[in-house]
mmCIF file of C-alpha atoms in Angstrom:
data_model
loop_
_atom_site.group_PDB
_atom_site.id
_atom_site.type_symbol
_atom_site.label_atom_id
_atom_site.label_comp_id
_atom_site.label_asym_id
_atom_site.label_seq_id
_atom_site.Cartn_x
_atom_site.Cartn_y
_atom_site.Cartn_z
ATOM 1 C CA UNK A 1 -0.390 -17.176 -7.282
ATOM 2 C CA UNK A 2 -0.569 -19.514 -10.719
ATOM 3 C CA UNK A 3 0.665 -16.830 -13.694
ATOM 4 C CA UNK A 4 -2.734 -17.573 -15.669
ATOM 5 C CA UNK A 5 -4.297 -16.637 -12.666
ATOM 6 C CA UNK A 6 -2.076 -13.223 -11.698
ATOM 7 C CA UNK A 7 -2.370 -12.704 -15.390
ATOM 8 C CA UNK A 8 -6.154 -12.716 -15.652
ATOM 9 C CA UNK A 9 -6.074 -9.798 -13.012
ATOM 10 C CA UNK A 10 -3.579 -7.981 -14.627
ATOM 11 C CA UNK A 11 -6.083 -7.849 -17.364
ATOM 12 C CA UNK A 12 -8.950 -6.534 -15.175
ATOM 13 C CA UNK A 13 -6.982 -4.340 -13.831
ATOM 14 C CA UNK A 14 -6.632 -2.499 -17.121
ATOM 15 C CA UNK A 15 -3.265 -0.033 -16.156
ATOM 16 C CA UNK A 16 -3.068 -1.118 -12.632
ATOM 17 C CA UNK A 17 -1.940 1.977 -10.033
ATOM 18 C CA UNK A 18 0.537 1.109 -7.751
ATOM 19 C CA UNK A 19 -0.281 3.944 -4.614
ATOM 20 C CA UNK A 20 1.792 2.976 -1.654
ATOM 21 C CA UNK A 21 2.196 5.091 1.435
ATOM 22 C CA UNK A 22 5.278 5.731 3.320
ATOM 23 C CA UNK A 23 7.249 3.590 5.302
ATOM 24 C CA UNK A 24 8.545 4.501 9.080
ATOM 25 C CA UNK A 25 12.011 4.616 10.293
ATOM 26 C CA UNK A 26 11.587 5.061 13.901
ATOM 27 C CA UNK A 27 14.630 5.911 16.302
ATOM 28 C CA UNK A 28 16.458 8.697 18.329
ATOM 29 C CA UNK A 29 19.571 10.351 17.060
ATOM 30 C CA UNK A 30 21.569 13.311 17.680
ATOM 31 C CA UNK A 31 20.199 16.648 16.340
ATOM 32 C CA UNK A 32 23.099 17.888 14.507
ATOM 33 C CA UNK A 33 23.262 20.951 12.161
ATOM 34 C CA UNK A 34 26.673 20.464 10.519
ATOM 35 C CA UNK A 35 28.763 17.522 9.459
ATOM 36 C CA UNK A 36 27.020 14.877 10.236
ATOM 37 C CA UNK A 37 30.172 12.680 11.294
ATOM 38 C CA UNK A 38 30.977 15.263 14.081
ATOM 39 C CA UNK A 39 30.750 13.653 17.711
ATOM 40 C CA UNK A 40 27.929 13.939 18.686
ATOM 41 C CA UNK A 41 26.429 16.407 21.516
ATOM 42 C CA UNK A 42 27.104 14.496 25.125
ATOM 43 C CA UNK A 43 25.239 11.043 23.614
ATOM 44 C CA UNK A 44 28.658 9.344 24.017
ATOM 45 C CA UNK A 45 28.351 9.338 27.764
ATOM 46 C CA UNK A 46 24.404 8.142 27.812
ATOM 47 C CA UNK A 47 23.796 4.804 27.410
ATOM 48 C CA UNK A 48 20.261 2.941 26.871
ATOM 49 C CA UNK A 49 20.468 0.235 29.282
ATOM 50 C CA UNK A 50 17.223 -1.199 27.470
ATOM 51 C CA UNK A 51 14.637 0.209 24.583
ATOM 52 C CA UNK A 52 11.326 -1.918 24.643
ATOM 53 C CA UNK A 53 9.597 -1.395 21.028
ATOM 54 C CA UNK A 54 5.703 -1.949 20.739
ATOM 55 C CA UNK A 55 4.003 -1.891 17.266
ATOM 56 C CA UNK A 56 0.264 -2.358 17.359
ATOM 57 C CA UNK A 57 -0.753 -3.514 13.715
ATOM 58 C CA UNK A 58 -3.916 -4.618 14.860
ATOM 59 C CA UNK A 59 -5.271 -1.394 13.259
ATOM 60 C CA UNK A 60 -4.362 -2.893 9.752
ATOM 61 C CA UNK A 61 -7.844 -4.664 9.874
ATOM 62 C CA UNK A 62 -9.735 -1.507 8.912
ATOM 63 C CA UNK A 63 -6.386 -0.227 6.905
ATOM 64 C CA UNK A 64 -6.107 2.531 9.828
ATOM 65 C CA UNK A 65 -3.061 3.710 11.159
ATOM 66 C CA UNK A 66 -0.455 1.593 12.777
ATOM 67 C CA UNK A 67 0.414 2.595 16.760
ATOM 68 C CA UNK A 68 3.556 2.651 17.986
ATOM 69 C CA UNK A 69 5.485 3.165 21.516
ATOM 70 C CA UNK A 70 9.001 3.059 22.761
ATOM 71 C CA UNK A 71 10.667 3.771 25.698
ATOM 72 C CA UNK A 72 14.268 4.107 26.551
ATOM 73 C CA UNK A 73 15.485 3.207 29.846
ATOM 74 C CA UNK A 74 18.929 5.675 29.695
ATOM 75 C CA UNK A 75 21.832 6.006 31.843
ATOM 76 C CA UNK A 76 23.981 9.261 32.245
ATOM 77 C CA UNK A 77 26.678 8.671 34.710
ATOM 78 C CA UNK A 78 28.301 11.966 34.977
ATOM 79 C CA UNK A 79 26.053 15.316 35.289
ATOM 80 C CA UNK A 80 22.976 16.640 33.599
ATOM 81 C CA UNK A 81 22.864 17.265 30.537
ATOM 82 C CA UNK A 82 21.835 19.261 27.783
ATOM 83 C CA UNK A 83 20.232 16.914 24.587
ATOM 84 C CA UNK A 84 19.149 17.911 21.470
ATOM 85 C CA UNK A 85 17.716 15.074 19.578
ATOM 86 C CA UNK A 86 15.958 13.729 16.406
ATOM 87 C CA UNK A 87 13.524 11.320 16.422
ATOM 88 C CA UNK A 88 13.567 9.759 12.403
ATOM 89 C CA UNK A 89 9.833 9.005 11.886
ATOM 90 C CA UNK A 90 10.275 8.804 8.233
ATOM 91 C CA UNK A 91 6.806 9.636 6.938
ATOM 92 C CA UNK A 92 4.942 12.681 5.954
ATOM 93 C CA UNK A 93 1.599 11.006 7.677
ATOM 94 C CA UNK A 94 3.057 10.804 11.262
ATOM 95 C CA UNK A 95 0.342 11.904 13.481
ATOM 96 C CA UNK A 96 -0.145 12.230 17.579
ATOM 97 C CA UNK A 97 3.349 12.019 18.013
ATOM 98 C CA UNK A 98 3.997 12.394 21.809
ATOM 99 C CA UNK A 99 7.218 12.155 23.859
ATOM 100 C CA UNK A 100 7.857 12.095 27.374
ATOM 101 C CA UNK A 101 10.862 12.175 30.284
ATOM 102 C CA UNK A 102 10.044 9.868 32.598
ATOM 103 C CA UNK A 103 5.854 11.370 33.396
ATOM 104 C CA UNK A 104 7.015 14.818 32.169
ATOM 105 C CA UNK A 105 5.586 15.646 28.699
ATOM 106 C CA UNK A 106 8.341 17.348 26.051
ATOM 107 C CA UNK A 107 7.865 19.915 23.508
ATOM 108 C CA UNK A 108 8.560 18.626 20.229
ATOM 109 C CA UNK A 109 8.744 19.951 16.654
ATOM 110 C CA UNK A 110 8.280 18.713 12.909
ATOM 111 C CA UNK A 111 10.836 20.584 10.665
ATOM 112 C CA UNK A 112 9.899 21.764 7.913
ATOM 113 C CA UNK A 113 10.358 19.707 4.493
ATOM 114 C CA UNK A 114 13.826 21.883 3.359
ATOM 115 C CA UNK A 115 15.248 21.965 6.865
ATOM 116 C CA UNK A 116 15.047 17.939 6.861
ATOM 117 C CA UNK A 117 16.017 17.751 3.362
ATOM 118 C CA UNK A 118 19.285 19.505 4.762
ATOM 119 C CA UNK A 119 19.862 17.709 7.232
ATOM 120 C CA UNK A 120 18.812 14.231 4.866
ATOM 121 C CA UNK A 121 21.938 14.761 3.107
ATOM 122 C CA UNK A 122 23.934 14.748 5.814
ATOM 123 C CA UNK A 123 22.779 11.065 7.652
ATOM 124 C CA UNK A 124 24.773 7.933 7.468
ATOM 125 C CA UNK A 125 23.347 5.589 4.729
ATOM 126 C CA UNK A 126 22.151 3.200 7.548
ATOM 127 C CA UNK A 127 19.217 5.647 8.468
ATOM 128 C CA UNK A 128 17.208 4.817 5.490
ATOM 129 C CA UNK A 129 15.343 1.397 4.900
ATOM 130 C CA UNK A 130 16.652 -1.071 2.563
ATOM 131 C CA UNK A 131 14.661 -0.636 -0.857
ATOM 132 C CA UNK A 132 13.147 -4.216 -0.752
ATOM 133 C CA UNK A 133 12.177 -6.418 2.095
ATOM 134 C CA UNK A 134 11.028 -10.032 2.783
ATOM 135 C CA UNK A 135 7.134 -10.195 1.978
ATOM 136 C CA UNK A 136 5.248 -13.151 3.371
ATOM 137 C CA UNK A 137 5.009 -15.562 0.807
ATOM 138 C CA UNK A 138 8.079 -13.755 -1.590
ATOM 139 C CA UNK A 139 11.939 -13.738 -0.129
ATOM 140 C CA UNK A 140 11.810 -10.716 -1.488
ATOM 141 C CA UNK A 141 9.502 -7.537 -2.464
ATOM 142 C CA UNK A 142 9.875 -4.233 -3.155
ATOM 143 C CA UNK A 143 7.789 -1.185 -2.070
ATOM 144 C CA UNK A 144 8.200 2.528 -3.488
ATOM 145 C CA UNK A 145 8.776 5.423 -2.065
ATOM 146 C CA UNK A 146 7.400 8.520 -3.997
ATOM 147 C CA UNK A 147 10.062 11.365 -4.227
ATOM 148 C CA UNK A 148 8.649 13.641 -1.534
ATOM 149 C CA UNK A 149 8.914 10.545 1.055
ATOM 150 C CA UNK A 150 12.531 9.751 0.164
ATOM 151 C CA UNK A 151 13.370 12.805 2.568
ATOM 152 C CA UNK A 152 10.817 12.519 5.300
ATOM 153 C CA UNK A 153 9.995 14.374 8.270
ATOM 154 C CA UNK A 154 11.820 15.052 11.165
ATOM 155 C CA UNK A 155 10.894 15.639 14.963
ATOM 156 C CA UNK A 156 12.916 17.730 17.002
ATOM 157 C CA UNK A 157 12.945 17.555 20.583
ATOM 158 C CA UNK A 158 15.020 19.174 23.729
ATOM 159 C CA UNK A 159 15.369 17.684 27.209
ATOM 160 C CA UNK A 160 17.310 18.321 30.511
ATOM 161 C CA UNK A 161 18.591 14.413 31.079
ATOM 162 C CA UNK A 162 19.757 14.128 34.999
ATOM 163 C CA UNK A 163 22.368 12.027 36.223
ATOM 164 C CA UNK A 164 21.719 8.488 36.681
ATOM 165 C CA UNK A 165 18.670 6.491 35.301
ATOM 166 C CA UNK A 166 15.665 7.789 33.477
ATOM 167 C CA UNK A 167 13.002 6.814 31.367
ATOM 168 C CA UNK A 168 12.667 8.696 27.774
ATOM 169 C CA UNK A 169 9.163 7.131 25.778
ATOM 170 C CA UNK A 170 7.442 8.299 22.613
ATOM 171 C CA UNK A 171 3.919 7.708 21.197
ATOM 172 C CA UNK A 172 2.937 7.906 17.704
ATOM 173 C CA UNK A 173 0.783 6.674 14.885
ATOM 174 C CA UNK A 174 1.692 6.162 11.057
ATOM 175 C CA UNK A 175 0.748 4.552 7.812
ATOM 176 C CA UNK A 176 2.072 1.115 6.640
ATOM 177 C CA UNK A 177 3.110 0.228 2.979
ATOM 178 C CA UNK A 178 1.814 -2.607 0.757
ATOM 179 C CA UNK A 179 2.807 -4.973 -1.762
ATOM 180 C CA UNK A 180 1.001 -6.812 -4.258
ATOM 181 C CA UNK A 181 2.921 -10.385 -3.795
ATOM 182 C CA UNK A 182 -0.586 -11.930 -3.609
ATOM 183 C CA UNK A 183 -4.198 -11.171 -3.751
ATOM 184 C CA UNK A 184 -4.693 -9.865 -0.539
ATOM 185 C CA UNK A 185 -2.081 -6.857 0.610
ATOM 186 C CA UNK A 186 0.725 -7.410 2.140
ATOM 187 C CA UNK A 187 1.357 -4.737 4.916
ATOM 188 C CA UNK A 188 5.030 -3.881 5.327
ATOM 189 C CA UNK A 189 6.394 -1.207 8.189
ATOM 190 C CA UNK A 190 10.088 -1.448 8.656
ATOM 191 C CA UNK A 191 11.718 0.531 11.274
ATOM 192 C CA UNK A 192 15.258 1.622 11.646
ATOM 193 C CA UNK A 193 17.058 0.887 14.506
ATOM 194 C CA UNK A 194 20.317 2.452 12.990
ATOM 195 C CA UNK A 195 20.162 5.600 15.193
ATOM 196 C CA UNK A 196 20.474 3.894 18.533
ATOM 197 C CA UNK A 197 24.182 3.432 17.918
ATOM 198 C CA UNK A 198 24.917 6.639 18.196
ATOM 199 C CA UNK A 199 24.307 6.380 21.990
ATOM 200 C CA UNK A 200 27.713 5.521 24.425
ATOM 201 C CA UNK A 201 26.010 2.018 24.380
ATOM 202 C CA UNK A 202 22.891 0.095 23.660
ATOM 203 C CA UNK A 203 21.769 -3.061 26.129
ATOM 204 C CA UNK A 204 18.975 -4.889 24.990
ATOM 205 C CA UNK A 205 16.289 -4.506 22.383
ATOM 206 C CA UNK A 206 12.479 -5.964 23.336
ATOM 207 C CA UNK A 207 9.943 -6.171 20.778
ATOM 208 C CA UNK A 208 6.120 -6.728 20.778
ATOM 209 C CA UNK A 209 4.347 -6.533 18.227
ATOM 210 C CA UNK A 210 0.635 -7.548 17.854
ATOM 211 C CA UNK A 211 -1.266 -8.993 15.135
ATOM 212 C CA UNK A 212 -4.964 -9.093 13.586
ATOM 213 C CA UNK A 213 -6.289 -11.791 14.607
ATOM 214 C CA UNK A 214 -5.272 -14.917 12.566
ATOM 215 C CA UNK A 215 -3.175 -13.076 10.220
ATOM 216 C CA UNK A 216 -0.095 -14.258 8.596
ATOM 217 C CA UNK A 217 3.294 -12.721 9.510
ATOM 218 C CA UNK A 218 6.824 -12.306 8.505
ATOM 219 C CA UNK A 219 9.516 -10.438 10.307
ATOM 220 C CA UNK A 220 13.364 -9.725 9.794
ATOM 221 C CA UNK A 221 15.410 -10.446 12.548
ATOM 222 C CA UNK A 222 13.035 -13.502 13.028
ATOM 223 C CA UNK A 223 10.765 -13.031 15.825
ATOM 224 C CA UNK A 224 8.956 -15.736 18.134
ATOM 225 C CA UNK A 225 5.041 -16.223 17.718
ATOM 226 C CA UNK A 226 2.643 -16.712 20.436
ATOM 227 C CA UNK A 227 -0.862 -16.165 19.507
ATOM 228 C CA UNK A 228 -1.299 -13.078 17.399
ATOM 229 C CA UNK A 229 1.907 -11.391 19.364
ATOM 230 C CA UNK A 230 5.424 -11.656 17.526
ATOM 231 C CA UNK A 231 7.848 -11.460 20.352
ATOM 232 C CA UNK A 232 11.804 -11.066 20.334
ATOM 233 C CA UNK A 233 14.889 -9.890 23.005
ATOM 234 C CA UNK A 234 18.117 -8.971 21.617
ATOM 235 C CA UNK A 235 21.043 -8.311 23.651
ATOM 236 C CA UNK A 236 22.516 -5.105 21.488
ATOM 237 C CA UNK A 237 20.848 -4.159 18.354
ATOM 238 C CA UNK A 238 19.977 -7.353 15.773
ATOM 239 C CA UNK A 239 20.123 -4.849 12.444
ATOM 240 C CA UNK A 240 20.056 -1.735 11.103
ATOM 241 C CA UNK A 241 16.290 -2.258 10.538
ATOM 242 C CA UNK A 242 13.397 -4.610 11.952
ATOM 243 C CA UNK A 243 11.530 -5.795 9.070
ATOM 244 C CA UNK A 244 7.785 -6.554 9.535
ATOM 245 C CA UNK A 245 5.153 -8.084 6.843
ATOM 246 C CA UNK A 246 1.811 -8.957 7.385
ATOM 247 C CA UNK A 247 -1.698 -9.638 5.827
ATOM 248 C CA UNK A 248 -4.673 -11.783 6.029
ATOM 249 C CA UNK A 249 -4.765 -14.994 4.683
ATOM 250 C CA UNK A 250 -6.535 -15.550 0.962
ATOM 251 C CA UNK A 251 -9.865 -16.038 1.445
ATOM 252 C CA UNK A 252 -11.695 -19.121 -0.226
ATOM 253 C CA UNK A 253 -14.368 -16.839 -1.898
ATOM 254 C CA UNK A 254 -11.791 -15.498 -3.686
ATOM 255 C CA UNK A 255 -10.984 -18.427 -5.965
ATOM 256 C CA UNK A 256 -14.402 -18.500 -6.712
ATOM 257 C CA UNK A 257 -14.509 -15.315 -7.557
ATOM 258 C CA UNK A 258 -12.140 -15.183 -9.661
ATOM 259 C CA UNK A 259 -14.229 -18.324 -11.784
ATOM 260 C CA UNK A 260 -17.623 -16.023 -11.699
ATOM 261 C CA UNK A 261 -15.296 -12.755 -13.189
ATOM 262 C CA UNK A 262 -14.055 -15.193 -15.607
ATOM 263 C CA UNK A 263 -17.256 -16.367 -16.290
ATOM 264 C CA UNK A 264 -18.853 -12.767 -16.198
ATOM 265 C CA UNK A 265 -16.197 -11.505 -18.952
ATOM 266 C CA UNK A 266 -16.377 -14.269 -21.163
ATOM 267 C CA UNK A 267 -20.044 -13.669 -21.283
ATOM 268 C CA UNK A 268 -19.762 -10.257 -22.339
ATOM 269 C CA UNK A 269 -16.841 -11.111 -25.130
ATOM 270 C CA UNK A 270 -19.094 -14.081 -26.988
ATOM 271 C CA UNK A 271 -22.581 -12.871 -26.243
ATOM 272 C CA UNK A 272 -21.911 -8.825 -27.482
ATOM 273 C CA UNK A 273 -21.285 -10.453 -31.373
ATOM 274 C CA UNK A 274 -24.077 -12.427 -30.629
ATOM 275 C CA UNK A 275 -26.178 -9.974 -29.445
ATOM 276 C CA UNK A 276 -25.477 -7.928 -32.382
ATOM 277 C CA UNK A 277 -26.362 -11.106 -34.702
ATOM 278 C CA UNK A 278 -29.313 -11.478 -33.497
ATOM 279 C CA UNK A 279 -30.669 -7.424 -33.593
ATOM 280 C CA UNK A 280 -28.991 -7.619 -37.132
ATOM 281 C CA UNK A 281 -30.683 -10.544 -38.537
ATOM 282 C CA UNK A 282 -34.456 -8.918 -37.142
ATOM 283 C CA UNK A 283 -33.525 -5.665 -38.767
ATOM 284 C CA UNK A 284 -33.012 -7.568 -41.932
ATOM 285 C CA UNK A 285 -36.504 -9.904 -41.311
ATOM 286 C CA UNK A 286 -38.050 -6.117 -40.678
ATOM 287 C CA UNK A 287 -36.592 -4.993 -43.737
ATOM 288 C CA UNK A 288 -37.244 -8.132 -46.127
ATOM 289 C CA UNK A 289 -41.174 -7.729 -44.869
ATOM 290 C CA UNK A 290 -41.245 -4.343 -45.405
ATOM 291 C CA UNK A 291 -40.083 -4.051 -49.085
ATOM 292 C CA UNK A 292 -42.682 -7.159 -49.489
ATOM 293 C CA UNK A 293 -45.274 -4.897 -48.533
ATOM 294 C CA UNK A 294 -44.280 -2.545 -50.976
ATOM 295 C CA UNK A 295 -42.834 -0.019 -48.548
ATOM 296 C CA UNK A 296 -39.261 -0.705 -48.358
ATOM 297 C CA UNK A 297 -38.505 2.672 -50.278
ATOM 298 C CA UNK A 298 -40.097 4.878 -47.713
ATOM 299 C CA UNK A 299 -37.874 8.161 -46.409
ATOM 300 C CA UNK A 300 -36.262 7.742 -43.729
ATOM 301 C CA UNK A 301 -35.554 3.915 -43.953
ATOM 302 C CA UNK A 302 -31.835 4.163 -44.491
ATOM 303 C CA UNK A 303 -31.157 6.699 -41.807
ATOM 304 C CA UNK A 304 -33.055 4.611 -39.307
ATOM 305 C CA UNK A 305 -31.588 1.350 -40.153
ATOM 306 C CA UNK A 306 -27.988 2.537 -39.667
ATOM 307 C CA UNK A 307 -29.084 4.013 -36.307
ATOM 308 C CA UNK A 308 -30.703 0.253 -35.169
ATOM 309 C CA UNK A 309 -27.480 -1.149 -36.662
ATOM 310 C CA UNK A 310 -25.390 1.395 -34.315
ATOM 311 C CA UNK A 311 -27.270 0.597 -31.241
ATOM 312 C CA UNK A 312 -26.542 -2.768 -30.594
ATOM 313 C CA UNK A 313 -22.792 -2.410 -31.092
ATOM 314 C CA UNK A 314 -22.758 0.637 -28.263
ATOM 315 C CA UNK A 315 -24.367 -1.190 -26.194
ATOM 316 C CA UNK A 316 -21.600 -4.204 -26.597
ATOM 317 C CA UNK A 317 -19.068 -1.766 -26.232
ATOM 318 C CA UNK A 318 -20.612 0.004 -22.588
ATOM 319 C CA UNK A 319 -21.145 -3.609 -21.299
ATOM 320 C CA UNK A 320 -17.333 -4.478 -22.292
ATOM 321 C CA UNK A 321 -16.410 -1.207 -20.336
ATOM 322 C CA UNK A 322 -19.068 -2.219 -17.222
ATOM 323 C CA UNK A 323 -17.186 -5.676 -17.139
ATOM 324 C CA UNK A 324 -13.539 -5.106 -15.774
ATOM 325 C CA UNK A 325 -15.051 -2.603 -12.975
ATOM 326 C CA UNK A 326 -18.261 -5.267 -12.384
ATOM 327 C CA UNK A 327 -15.661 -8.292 -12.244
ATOM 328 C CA UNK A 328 -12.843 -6.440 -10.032
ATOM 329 C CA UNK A 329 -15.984 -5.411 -7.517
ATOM 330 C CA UNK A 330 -16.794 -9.123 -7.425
ATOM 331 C CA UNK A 331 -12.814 -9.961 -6.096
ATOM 332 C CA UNK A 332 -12.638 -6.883 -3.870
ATOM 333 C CA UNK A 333 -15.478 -7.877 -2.115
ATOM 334 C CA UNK A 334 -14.035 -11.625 -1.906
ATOM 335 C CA UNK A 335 -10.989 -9.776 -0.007
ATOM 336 C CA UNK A 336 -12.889 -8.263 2.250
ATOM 337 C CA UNK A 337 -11.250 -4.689 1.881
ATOM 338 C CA UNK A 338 -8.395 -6.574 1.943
ATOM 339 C CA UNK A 339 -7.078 -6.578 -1.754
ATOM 340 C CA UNK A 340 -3.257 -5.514 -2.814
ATOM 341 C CA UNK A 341 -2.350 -2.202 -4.120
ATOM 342 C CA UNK A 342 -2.398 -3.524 -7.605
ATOM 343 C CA UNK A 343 -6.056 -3.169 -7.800
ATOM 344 C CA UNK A 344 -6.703 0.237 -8.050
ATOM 345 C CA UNK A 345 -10.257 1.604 -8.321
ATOM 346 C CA UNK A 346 -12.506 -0.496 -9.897
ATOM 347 C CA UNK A 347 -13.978 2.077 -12.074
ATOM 348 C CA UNK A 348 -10.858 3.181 -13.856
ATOM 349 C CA UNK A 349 -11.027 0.581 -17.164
ATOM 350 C CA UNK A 350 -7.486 2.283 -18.521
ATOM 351 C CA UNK A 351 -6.646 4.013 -21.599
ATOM 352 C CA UNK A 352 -5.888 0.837 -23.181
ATOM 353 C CA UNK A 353 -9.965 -0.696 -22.740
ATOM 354 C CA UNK A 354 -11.272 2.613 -23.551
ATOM 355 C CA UNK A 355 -8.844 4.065 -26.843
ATOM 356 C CA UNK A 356 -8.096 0.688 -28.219
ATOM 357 C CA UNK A 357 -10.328 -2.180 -27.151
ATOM 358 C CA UNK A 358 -13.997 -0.737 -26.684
ATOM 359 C CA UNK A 359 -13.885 1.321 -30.420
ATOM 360 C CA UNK A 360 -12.778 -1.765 -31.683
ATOM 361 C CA UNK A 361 -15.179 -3.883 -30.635
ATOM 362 C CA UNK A 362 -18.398 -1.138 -31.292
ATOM 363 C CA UNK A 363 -17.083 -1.427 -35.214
ATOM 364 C CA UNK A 364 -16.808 -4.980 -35.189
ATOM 365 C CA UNK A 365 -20.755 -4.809 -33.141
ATOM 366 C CA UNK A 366 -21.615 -2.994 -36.394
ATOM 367 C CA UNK A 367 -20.329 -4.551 -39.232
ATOM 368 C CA UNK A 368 -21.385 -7.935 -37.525
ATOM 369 C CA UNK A 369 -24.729 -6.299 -37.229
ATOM 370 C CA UNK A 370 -24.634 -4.894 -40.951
ATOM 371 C CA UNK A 371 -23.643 -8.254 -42.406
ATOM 372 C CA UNK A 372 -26.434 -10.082 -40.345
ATOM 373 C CA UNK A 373 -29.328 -7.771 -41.648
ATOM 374 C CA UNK A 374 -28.278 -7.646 -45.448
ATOM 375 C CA UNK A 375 -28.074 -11.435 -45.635
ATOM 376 C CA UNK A 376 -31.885 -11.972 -43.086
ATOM 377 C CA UNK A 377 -33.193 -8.961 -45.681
ATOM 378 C CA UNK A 378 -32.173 -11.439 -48.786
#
């Protein structure tokens, strides 16, 4: 985006709010209670012959939850065994979460927010997402992490696996973050693989992931595009993370919205001194014909003509504050719902526009109305 440009917004904006949601690691690891370098419980001797990811951010459109499904395709040569795992969703949000063995449906359970902060402190560094990421148009971006997500949830989950090959999937829905590298968001959802190396061996990772329709996309290992699908096969894991970006394109009603908020703002800055001109210099006329008639000393006059001179600068002042929520409306709805994080609500002028800028200009509205009056009532 030109700086004049990302600079104007900034200025709409007023104090700009930067809410982004969590991000989601996604994997299976051994549960494990104590030091987290221990070997773990009987994973040694399982091996995932293949894991087959599917994220659906096709949901994106409306800004609704992302869906995602894996399954595991293990192999446990020796007897049955006994797993306790973790599945690292990585985000307080995680809803419908579902796992299965093979068609048989498992019990699962979110620990609690000080069990997983226990058990946080324990996991290898590569669990956790790197703290920036490619964006679409920007090598790099960063998105935050508010303090309560830096430890996120945990499923646990038990399971009988039997000797030989078997089939371990998981359903579940979460949020996506966003960046503000552009007018229009940037969706980001990276998702560890880290944990799979904790199994005897890993095979080969498959990953689809689908698209909005005609939306732009980024993703880290580099995946093949066909269509509105991202598709990639790795034989062993690529990274410690798969890094996904995507958003819709900038619309072309957003450039000229951006010249009608311009327009609307500049408006409101030339005509308010204006406006209060113009009620100044009839106030004066008023007064001028008044003390011709021989009532210019009547009660009252004073009183009422700081009042009129009052008016006109409040008004300035409310129409300077209707201006940055009237002019970010006008982009918003050029993004189609669609608008970075950087926007904030559109009614929220900041402390800035409303301690500094609007009392400002509603003393300026009435000295320029003052001045005007006494020099029409001359």
């Amino acid at each position: 985006m030109h700086p004049l440009k990302a600079a104007f917004i900034s200025c709409l904006a007023g104090v700009a709010s930067l809410v982004l949601v969590p991000a989601a690691w996604a994997n299976f690891a051994p549960r494990f209670w104590g030091d987290a370098t221990s070997e773990p419980w009987g994973l040694k001797n399982v091996a995932i012959a293949q894991e087959r990811l599917t994220i659906d951010l096709r949901p994106l459109a409306d800004a609704n939850l992302v869906r995602v499904a894996v399954t595991y395709d293990l192999s446990n040569p020796g007897v049955s065994k006994h797993l306790d795992l973790l599945f690292v969703s990585g985000e307080v949000g995680i809803s419908d979460f579902e796992a299965y063995l093979g068609d048989q449906p498992l019990m699962t359970r979110l620990l609690s927010s000080d069990e997983s902060r226990r058990l946080w402190e324990q996991s290898p560094p590569s669990w956790r997402p790197p703290a920036e990421a490619p964006g679409i148009e920007s090598e790099m971006t960063y998105y935050t992490f508010s303090s309560w997500a830096t430890q996120p949830g945990l499923v646990a989950l038990s399971l009988e696996l039997p000797p030989g090959p078997s089939r371990l999937g998981v359903r579940y829905r979460t949020r996506a973050c966003g960046t503000d590298e552009r007018p229009t968001v940037t969706w980001q959802l990276p998702y560890v693989l880290a944990p799979a190396r904790e199994w005897g061996e890993f095979g080969r990772l498959d990953v689809v992931v689908q698209l909005p329709g005609g939306w732009e996309a980024r993703s880290t290992p580099a995946l093949d595009r066909e269509g509105d699908t991202l598709l990639g096969s790795f034989p062993g894991l690529p990274a410690d993370a798969l890094l996904l970006a995507t958003g819709p394109p900038v619309p072309p009603e957003y450039y000229r919205a951006v010249w009608l908020a311009k327009a609307l703002c500049a408006i409101v800055l030339v005509g308010g001194p204006m406006m209060c001109w113009w009620a100044g210099r009839r106030q004066g006329l008023s007064r001028a014909r008044l003390k011709a008639s021989g009532r210019g000393g009547q009660r009252g006059a004073g009183v009422r003509g700081a009042v009129l001179a009052t008016l006109p600068a409040l008004l300035w002042g409310s129409l300077l504050y209707a201006a940055v929520p009237l002019s970010m409306g006008v982009l918003k709805v050029a993004l189609h719902g669609q608008e970075n994080p950087s926007f904030g609500d559109p009614w929220f002028a900041g402390p800035c526009l409303n301690l500094l800028i609007i009392p400002v200009a509603v003393l300026l509205g009435v000295t320029v109305t003052l001045g005007s009056a006494s020099r029409a009532a001359r």
